[in-house]
mmCIF file of C-alpha atoms in Angstrom:
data_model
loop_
_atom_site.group_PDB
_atom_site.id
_atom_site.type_symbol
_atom_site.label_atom_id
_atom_site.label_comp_id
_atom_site.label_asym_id
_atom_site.label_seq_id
_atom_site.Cartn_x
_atom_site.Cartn_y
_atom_site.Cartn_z
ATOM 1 C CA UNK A 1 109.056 98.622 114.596
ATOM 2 C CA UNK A 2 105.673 98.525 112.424
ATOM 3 C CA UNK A 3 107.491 94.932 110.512
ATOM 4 C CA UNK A 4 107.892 93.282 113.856
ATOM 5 C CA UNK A 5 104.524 93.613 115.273
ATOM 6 C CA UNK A 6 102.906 92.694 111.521
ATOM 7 C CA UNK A 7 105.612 89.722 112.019
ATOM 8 C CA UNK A 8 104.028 88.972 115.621
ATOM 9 C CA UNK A 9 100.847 89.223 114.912
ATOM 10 C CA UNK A 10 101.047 87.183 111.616
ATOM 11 C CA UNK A 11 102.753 84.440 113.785
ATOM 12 C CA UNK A 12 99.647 84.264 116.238
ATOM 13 C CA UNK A 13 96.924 84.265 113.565
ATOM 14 C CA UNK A 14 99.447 82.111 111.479
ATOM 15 C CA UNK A 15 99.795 79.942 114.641
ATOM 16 C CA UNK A 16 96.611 79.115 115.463
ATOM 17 C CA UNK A 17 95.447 78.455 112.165
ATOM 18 C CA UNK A 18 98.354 75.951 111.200
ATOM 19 C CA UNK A 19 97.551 72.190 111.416
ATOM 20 C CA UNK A 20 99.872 70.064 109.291
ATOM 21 C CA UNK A 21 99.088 66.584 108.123
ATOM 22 C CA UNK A 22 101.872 64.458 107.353
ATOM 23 C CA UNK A 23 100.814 63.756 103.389
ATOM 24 C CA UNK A 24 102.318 65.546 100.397
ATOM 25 C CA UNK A 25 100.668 66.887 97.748
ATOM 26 C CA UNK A 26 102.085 65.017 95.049
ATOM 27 C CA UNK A 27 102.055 67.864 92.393
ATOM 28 C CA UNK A 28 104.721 69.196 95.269
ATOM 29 C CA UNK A 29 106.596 66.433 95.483
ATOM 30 C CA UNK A 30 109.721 65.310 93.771
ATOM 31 C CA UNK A 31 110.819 61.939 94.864
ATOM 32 C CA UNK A 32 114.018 61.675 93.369
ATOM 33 C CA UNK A 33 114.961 58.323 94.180
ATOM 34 C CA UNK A 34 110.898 56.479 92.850
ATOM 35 C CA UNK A 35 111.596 58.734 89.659
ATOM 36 C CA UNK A 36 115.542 57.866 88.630
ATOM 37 C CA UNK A 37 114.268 54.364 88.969
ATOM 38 C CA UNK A 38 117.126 52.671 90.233
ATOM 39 C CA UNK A 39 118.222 49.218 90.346
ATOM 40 C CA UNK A 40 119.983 46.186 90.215
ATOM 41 C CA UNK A 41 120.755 47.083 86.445
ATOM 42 C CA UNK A 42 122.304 50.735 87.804
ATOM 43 C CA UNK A 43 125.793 50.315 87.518
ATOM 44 C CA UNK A 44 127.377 51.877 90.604
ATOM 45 C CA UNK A 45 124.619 51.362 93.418
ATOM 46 C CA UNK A 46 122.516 48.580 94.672
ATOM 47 C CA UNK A 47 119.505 48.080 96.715
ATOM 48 C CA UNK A 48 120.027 47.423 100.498
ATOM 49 C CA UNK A 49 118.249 48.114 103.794
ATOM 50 C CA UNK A 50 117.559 51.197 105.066
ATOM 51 C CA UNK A 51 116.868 53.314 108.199
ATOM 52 C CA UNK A 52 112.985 51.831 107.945
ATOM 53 C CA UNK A 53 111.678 49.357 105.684
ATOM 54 C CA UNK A 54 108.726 52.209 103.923
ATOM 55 C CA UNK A 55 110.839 52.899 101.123
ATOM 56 C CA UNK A 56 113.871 51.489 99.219
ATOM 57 C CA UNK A 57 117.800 52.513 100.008
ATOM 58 C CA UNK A 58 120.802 52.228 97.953
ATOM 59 C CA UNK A 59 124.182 51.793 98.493
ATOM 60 C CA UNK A 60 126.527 54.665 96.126
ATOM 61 C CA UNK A 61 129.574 52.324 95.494
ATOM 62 C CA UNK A 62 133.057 53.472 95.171
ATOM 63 C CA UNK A 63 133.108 52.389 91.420
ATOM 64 C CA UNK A 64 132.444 54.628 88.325
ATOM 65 C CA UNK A 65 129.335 55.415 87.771
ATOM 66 C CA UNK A 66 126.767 57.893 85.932
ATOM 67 C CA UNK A 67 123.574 58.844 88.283
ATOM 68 C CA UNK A 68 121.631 61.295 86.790
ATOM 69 C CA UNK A 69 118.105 62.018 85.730
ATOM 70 C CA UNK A 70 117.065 61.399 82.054
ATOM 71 C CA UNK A 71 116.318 64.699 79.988
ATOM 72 C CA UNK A 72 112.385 64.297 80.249
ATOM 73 C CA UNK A 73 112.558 63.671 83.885
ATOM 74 C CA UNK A 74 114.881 66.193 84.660
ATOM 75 C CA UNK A 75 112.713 68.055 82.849
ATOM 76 C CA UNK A 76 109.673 67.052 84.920
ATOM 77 C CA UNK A 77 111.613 67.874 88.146
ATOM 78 C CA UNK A 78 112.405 71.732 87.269
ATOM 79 C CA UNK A 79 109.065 72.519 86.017
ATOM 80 C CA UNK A 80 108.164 71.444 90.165
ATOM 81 C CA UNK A 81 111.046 73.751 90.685
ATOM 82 C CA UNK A 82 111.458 76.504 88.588
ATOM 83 C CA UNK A 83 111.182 79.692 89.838
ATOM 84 C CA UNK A 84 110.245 78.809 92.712
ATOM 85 C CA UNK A 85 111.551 80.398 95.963
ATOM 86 C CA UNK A 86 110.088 78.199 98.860
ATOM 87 C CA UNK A 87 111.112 74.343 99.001
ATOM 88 C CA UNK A 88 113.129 71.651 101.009
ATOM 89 C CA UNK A 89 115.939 69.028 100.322
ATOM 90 C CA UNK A 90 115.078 65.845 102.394
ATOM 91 C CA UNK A 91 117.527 63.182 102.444
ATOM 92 C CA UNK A 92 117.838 59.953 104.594
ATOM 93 C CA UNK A 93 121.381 58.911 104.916
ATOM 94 C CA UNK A 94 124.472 57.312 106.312
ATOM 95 C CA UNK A 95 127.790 58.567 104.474
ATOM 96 C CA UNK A 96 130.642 56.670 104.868
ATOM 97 C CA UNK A 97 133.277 58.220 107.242
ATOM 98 C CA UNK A 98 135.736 60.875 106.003
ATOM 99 C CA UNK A 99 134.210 60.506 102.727
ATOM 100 C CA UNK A 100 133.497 63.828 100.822
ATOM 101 C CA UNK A 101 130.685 63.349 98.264
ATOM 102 C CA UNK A 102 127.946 65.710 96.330
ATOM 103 C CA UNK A 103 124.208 64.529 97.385
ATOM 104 C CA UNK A 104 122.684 65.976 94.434
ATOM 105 C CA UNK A 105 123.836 68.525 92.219
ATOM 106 C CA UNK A 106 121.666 70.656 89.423
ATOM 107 C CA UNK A 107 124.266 72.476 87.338
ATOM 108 C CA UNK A 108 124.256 73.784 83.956
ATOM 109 C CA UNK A 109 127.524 73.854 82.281
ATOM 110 C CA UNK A 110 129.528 75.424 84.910
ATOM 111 C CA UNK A 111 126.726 76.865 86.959
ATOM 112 C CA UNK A 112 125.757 75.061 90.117
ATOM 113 C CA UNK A 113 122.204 76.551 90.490
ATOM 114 C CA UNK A 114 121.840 74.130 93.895
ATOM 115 C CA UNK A 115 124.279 71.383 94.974
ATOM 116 C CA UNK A 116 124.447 70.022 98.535
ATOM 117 C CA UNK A 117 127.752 68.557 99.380
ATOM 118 C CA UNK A 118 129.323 66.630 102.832
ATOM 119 C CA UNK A 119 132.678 66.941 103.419
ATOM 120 C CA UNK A 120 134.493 63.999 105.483
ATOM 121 C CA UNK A 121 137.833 66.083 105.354
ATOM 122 C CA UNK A 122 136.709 69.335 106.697
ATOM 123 C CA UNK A 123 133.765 67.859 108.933
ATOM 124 C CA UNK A 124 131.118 70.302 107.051
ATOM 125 C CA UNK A 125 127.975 70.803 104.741
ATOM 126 C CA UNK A 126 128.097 72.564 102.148
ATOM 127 C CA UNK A 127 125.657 74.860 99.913
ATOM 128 C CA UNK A 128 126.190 75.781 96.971
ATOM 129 C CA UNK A 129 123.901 77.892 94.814
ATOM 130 C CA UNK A 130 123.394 80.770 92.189
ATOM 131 C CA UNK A 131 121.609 84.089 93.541
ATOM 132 C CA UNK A 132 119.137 86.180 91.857
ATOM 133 C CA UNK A 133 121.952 88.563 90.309
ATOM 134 C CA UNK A 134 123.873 85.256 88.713
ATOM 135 C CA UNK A 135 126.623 85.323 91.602
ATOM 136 C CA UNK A 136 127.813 82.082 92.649
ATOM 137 C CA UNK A 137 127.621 81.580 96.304
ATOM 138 C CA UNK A 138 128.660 78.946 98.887
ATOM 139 C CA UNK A 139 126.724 78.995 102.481
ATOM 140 C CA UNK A 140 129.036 76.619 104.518
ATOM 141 C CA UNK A 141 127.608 74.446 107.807
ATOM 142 C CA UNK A 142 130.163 73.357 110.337
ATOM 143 C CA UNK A 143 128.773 69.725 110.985
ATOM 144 C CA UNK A 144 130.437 66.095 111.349
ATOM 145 C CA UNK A 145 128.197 64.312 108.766
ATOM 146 C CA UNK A 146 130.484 61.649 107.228
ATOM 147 C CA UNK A 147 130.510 59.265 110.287
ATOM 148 C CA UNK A 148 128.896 55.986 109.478
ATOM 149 C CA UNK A 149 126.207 56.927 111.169
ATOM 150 C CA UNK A 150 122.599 57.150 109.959
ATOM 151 C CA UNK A 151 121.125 60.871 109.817
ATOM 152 C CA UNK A 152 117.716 62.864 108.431
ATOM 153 C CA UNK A 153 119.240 66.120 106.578
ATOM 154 C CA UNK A 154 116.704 68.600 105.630
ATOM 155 C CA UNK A 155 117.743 72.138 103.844
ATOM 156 C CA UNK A 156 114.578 74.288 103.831
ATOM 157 C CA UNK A 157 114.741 77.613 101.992
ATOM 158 C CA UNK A 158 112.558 80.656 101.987
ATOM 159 C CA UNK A 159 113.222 83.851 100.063
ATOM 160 C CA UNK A 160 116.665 84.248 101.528
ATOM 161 C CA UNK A 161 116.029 82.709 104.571
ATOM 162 C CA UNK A 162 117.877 79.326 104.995
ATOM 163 C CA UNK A 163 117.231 76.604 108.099
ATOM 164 C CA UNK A 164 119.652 73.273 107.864
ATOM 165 C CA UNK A 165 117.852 70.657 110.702
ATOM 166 C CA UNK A 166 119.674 67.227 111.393
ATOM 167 C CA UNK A 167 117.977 64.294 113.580
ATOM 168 C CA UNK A 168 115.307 67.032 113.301
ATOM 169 C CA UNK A 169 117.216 69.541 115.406
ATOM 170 C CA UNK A 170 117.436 73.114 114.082
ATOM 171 C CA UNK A 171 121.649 72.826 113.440
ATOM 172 C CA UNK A 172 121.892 76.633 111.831
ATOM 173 C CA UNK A 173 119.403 79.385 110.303
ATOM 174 C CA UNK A 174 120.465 81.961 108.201
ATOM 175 C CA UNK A 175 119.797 85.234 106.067
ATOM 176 C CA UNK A 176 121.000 85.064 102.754
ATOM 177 C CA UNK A 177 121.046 86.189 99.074
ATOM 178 C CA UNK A 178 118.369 84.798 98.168
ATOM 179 C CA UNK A 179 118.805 81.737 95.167
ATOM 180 C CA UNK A 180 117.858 81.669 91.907
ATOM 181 C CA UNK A 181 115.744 78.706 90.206
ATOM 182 C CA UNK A 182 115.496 80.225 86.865
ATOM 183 C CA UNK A 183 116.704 76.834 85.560
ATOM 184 C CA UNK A 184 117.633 77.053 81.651
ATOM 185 C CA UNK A 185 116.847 74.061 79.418
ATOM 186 C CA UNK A 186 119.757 71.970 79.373
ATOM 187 C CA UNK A 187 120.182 72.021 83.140
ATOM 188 C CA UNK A 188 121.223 68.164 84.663
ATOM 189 C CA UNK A 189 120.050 66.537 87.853
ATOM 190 C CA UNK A 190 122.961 64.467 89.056
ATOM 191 C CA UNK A 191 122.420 62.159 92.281
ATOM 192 C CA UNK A 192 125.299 61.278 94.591
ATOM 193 C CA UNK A 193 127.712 62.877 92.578
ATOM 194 C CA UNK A 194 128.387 66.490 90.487
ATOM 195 C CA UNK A 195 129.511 64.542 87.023
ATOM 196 C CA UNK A 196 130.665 61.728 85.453
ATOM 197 C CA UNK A 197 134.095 61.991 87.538
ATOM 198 C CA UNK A 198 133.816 64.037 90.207
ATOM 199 C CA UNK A 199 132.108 64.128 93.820
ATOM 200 C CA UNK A 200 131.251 60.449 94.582
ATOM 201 C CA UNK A 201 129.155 60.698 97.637
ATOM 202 C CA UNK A 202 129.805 57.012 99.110
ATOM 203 C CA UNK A 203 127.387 55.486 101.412
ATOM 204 C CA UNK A 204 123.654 54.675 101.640
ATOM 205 C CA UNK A 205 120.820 57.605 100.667
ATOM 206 C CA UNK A 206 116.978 57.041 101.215
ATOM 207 C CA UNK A 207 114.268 59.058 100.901
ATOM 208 C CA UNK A 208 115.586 61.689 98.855
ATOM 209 C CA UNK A 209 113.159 64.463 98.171
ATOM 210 C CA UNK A 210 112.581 68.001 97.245
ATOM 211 C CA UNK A 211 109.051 69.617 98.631
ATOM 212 C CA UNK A 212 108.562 72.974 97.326
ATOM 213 C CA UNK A 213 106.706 74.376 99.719
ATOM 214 C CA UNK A 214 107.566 76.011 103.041
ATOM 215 C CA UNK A 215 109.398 74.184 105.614
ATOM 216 C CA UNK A 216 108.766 71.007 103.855
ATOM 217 C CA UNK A 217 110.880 69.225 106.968
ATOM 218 C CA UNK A 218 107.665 69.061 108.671
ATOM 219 C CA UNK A 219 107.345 66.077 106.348
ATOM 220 C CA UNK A 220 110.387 64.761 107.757
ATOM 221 C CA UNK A 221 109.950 65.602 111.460
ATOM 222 C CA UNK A 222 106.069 65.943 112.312
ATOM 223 C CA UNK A 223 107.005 67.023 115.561
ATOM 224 C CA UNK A 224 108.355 70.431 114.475
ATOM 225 C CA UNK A 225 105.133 71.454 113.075
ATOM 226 C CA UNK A 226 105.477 74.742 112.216
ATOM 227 C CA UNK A 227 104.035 77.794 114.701
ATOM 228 C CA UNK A 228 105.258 80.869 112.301
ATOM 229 C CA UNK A 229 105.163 82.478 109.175
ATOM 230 C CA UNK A 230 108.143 81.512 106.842
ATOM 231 C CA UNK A 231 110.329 84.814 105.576
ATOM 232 C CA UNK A 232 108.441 84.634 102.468
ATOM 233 C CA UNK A 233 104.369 84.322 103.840
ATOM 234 C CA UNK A 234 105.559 87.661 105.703
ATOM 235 C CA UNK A 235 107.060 89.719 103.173
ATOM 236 C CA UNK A 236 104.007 88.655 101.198
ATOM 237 C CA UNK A 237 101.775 89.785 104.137
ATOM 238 C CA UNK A 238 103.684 93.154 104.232
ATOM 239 C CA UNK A 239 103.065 93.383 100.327
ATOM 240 C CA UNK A 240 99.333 92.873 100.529
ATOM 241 C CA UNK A 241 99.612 95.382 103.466
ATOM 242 C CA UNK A 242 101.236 97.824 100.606
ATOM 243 C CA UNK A 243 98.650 97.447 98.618
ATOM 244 C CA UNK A 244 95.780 97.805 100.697
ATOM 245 C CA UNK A 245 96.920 101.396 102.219
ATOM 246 C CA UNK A 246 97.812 101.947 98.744
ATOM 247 C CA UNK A 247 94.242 101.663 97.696
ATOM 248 C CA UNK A 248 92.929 103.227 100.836
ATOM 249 C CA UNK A 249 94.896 106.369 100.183
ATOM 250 C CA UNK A 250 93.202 106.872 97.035
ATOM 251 C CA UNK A 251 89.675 105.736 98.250
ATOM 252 C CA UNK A 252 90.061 108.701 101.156
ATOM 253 C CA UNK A 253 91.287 111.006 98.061
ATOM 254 C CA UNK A 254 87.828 110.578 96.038
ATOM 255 C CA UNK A 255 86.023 110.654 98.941
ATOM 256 C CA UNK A 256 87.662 114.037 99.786
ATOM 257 C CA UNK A 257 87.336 115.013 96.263
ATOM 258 C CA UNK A 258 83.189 114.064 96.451
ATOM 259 C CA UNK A 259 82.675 115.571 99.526
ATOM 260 C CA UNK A 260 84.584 119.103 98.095
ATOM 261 C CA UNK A 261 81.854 118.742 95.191
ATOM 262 C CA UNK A 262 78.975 118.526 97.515
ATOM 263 C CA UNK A 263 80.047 121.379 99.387
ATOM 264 C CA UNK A 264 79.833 123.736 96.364
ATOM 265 C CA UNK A 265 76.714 122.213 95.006
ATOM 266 C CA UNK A 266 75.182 123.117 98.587
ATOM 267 C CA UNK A 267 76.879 126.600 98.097
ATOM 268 C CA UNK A 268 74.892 127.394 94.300
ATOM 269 C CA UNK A 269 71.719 128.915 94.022
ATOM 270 C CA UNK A 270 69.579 127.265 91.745
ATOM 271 C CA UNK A 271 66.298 129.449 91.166
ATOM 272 C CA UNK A 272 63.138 126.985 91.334
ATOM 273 C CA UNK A 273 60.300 127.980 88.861
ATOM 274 C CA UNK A 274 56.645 127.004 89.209
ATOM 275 C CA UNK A 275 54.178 125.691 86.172
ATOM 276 C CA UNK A 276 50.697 127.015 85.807
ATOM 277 C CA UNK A 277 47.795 126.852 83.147
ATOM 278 C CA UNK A 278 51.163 126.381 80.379
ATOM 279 C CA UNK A 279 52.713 130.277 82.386
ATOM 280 C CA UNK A 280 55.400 129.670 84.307
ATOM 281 C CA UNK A 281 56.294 131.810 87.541
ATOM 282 C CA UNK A 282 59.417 132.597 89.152
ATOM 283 C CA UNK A 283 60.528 132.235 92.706
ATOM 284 C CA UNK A 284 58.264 134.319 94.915
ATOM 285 C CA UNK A 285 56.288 135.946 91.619
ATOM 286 C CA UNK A 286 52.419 136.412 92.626
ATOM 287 C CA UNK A 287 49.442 136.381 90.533
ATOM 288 C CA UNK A 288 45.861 136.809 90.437
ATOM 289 C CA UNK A 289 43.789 133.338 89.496
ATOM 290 C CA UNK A 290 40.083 133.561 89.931
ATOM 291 C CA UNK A 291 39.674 134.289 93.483
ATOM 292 C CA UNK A 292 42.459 133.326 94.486
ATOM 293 C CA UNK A 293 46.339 135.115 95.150
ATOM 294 C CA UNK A 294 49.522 132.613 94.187
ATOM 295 C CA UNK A 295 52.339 132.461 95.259
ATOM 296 C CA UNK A 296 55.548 130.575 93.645
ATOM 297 C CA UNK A 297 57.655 129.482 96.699
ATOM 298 C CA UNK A 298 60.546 127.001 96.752
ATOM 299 C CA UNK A 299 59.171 124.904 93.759
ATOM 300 C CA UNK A 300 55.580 125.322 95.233
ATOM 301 C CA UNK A 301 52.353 127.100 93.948
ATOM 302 C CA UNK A 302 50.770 128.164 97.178
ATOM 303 C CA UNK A 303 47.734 130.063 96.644
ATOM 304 C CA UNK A 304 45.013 132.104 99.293
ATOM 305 C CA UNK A 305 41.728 132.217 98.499
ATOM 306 C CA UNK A 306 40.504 136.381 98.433
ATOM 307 C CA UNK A 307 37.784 137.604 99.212
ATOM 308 C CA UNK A 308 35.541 139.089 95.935
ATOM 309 C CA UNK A 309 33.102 142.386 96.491
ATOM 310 C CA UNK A 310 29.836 141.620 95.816
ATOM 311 C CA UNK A 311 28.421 141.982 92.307
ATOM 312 C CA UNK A 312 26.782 145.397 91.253
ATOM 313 C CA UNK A 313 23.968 143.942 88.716
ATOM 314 C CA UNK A 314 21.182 145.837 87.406
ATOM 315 C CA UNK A 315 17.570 145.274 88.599
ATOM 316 C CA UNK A 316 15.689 142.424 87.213
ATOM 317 C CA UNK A 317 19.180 140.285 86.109
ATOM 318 C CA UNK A 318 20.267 137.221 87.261
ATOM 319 C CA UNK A 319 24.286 135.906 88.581
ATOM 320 C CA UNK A 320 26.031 134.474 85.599
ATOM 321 C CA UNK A 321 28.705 131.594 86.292
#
């Protein structure tokens, strides 16, 4: 009960605070297609229009071919990505129909740590991914993809919270274990394929990108600008919540433990002395000074002036002072 109404009111602060423009940080960008530099020279694809005219498209022939990102920039891409737990798949495309092809695949050896894959045959996307405990997992999307037809495909995933929109229309959500991106050195990036001879994707891709950061489809779609927290922003919220009774616990427990000191400093007697002429008197001790009757009270010398008989002196003598 207390997590939903945290997760309520998070969404209304989160709401009314959250104004999206549509740039990218670049240091959160990977832009997969500016970075493999492909061209006329790439054997197995070639330059041709695209769903807009902003950025370049490429056709993935149905010939051999070997697209995949060199070791440094492969490199570059999973220091973006490593270990990270919020980010986005955006791809532009139009997949030839019935054809069942990888989009882009990061695997070592065996391991697919994240591969997203259309299948003409079974009319479905496909998700496949390494979790936190090394399991392989598969999370599979009932959706006709392979059709000819040009579509915007954005994966976002949060924690182990997964959202597929198409045309930017939410198609599925879904709780999951969450993925690992502990990526080990000698981990590929392969584009439009899984290796050298399997998974062709065949068609045209454009605008292929991975945002990490939360429901990076915003950058696809403006229009769904986000109104909520994503899974991860809340369980971080209910951390820092964690934390903060954590620390007011033991705040209230010194302040207990102070006040229980007080109390028994209030309760002890401490006897108060008073300095005179180098003597010192103790509380409520009297003494004679001159003409005058002290008193040590509370700290205080408080003294009463007496009244002294008159002198007895002899005939023909004077007062001495």
């Amino acid at each position: 009960m207390e997590s939903r109404v945290l997760l309520r009111t998070f969404c209304l602060i989160f709401g009314l605070g959250a104004v999206w423009g549509l740039g990218v940080d670049p240091s959160l960008q990977i832009d997969v297609l500016t970075e493999l530099e492909l061209g006329e020279s790439t054997t197995g694809v070639r330059q041709v229009p695209g769903l807009h005219n902003g950025t370049k498209a490429f056709l993935f022939q149905d010939t051999p071919r070997s697209i995949k990102a060199s070791t440094a920039t492969a490199e570059q891409f999973f220091q973006k990505l490593r270990n990270k737990h919020e980010f986005t798949i955006l791809v532009t495309l139009k997949q030839t129909h019935l054809n069942s092809g990888v989009i882009l695949s990061i695997h070592h050896l065996d391991h697919r740590y994240l591969e997203l894959e259309s299948s003409g045959h079974r009319n479905e996307v496909r998700l496949h991914y390494r979790s936190g405990s090394h399991r392989p997992h598969t999370e599979v999307f009932p959706y006709i993809l392979a059709d000819d037809k040009w579509h915007k495909l954005s994966l976002a995933i949060s924690a182990s919270h997964l959202i597929l929109h198409i045309d930017c229309n939410k198609i599925y959500e879904r709780v999951v274990e969450k993925p690992s991106t502990d990526l080990p050195l000698g981990t590929t990036f392969w584009l439009g394929q899984r290796n050298n001879a399997h998974g062709y994707f065949k068609g045209i891709m454009q605008d292929v990108q991975l945002l990490v950061m939360p429901q990076g489809f915003i950058a696809q779609c403006p229009d769904l600008n986000r109104t909520c927290p994503t899974c991860n922003d809340f369980h971080g919220l209910v951390q820092k919540i964690m934390e903060l009774q954590d620390i007011l616990a033991k705040t209230s427990a010194k302040l207990s433990r102070a006040e229980q000191r007080m109390n028994r400093l209030d309760q002890c007697y401490c006897e108060r002395t008073c300095t005179m002429k180098g003597t010192t008197y103790r509380e409520f001790e009297s003494w004679i000074d001159g003409c005058k009757n002290c008193t040590c009270l509370n700290g205080t010398i408080q003294c009463e002036t007496l009244i002294c008989p008159n002198p007895d002196c002899p005939l023909k003598s004077a007062l001495a002072y």
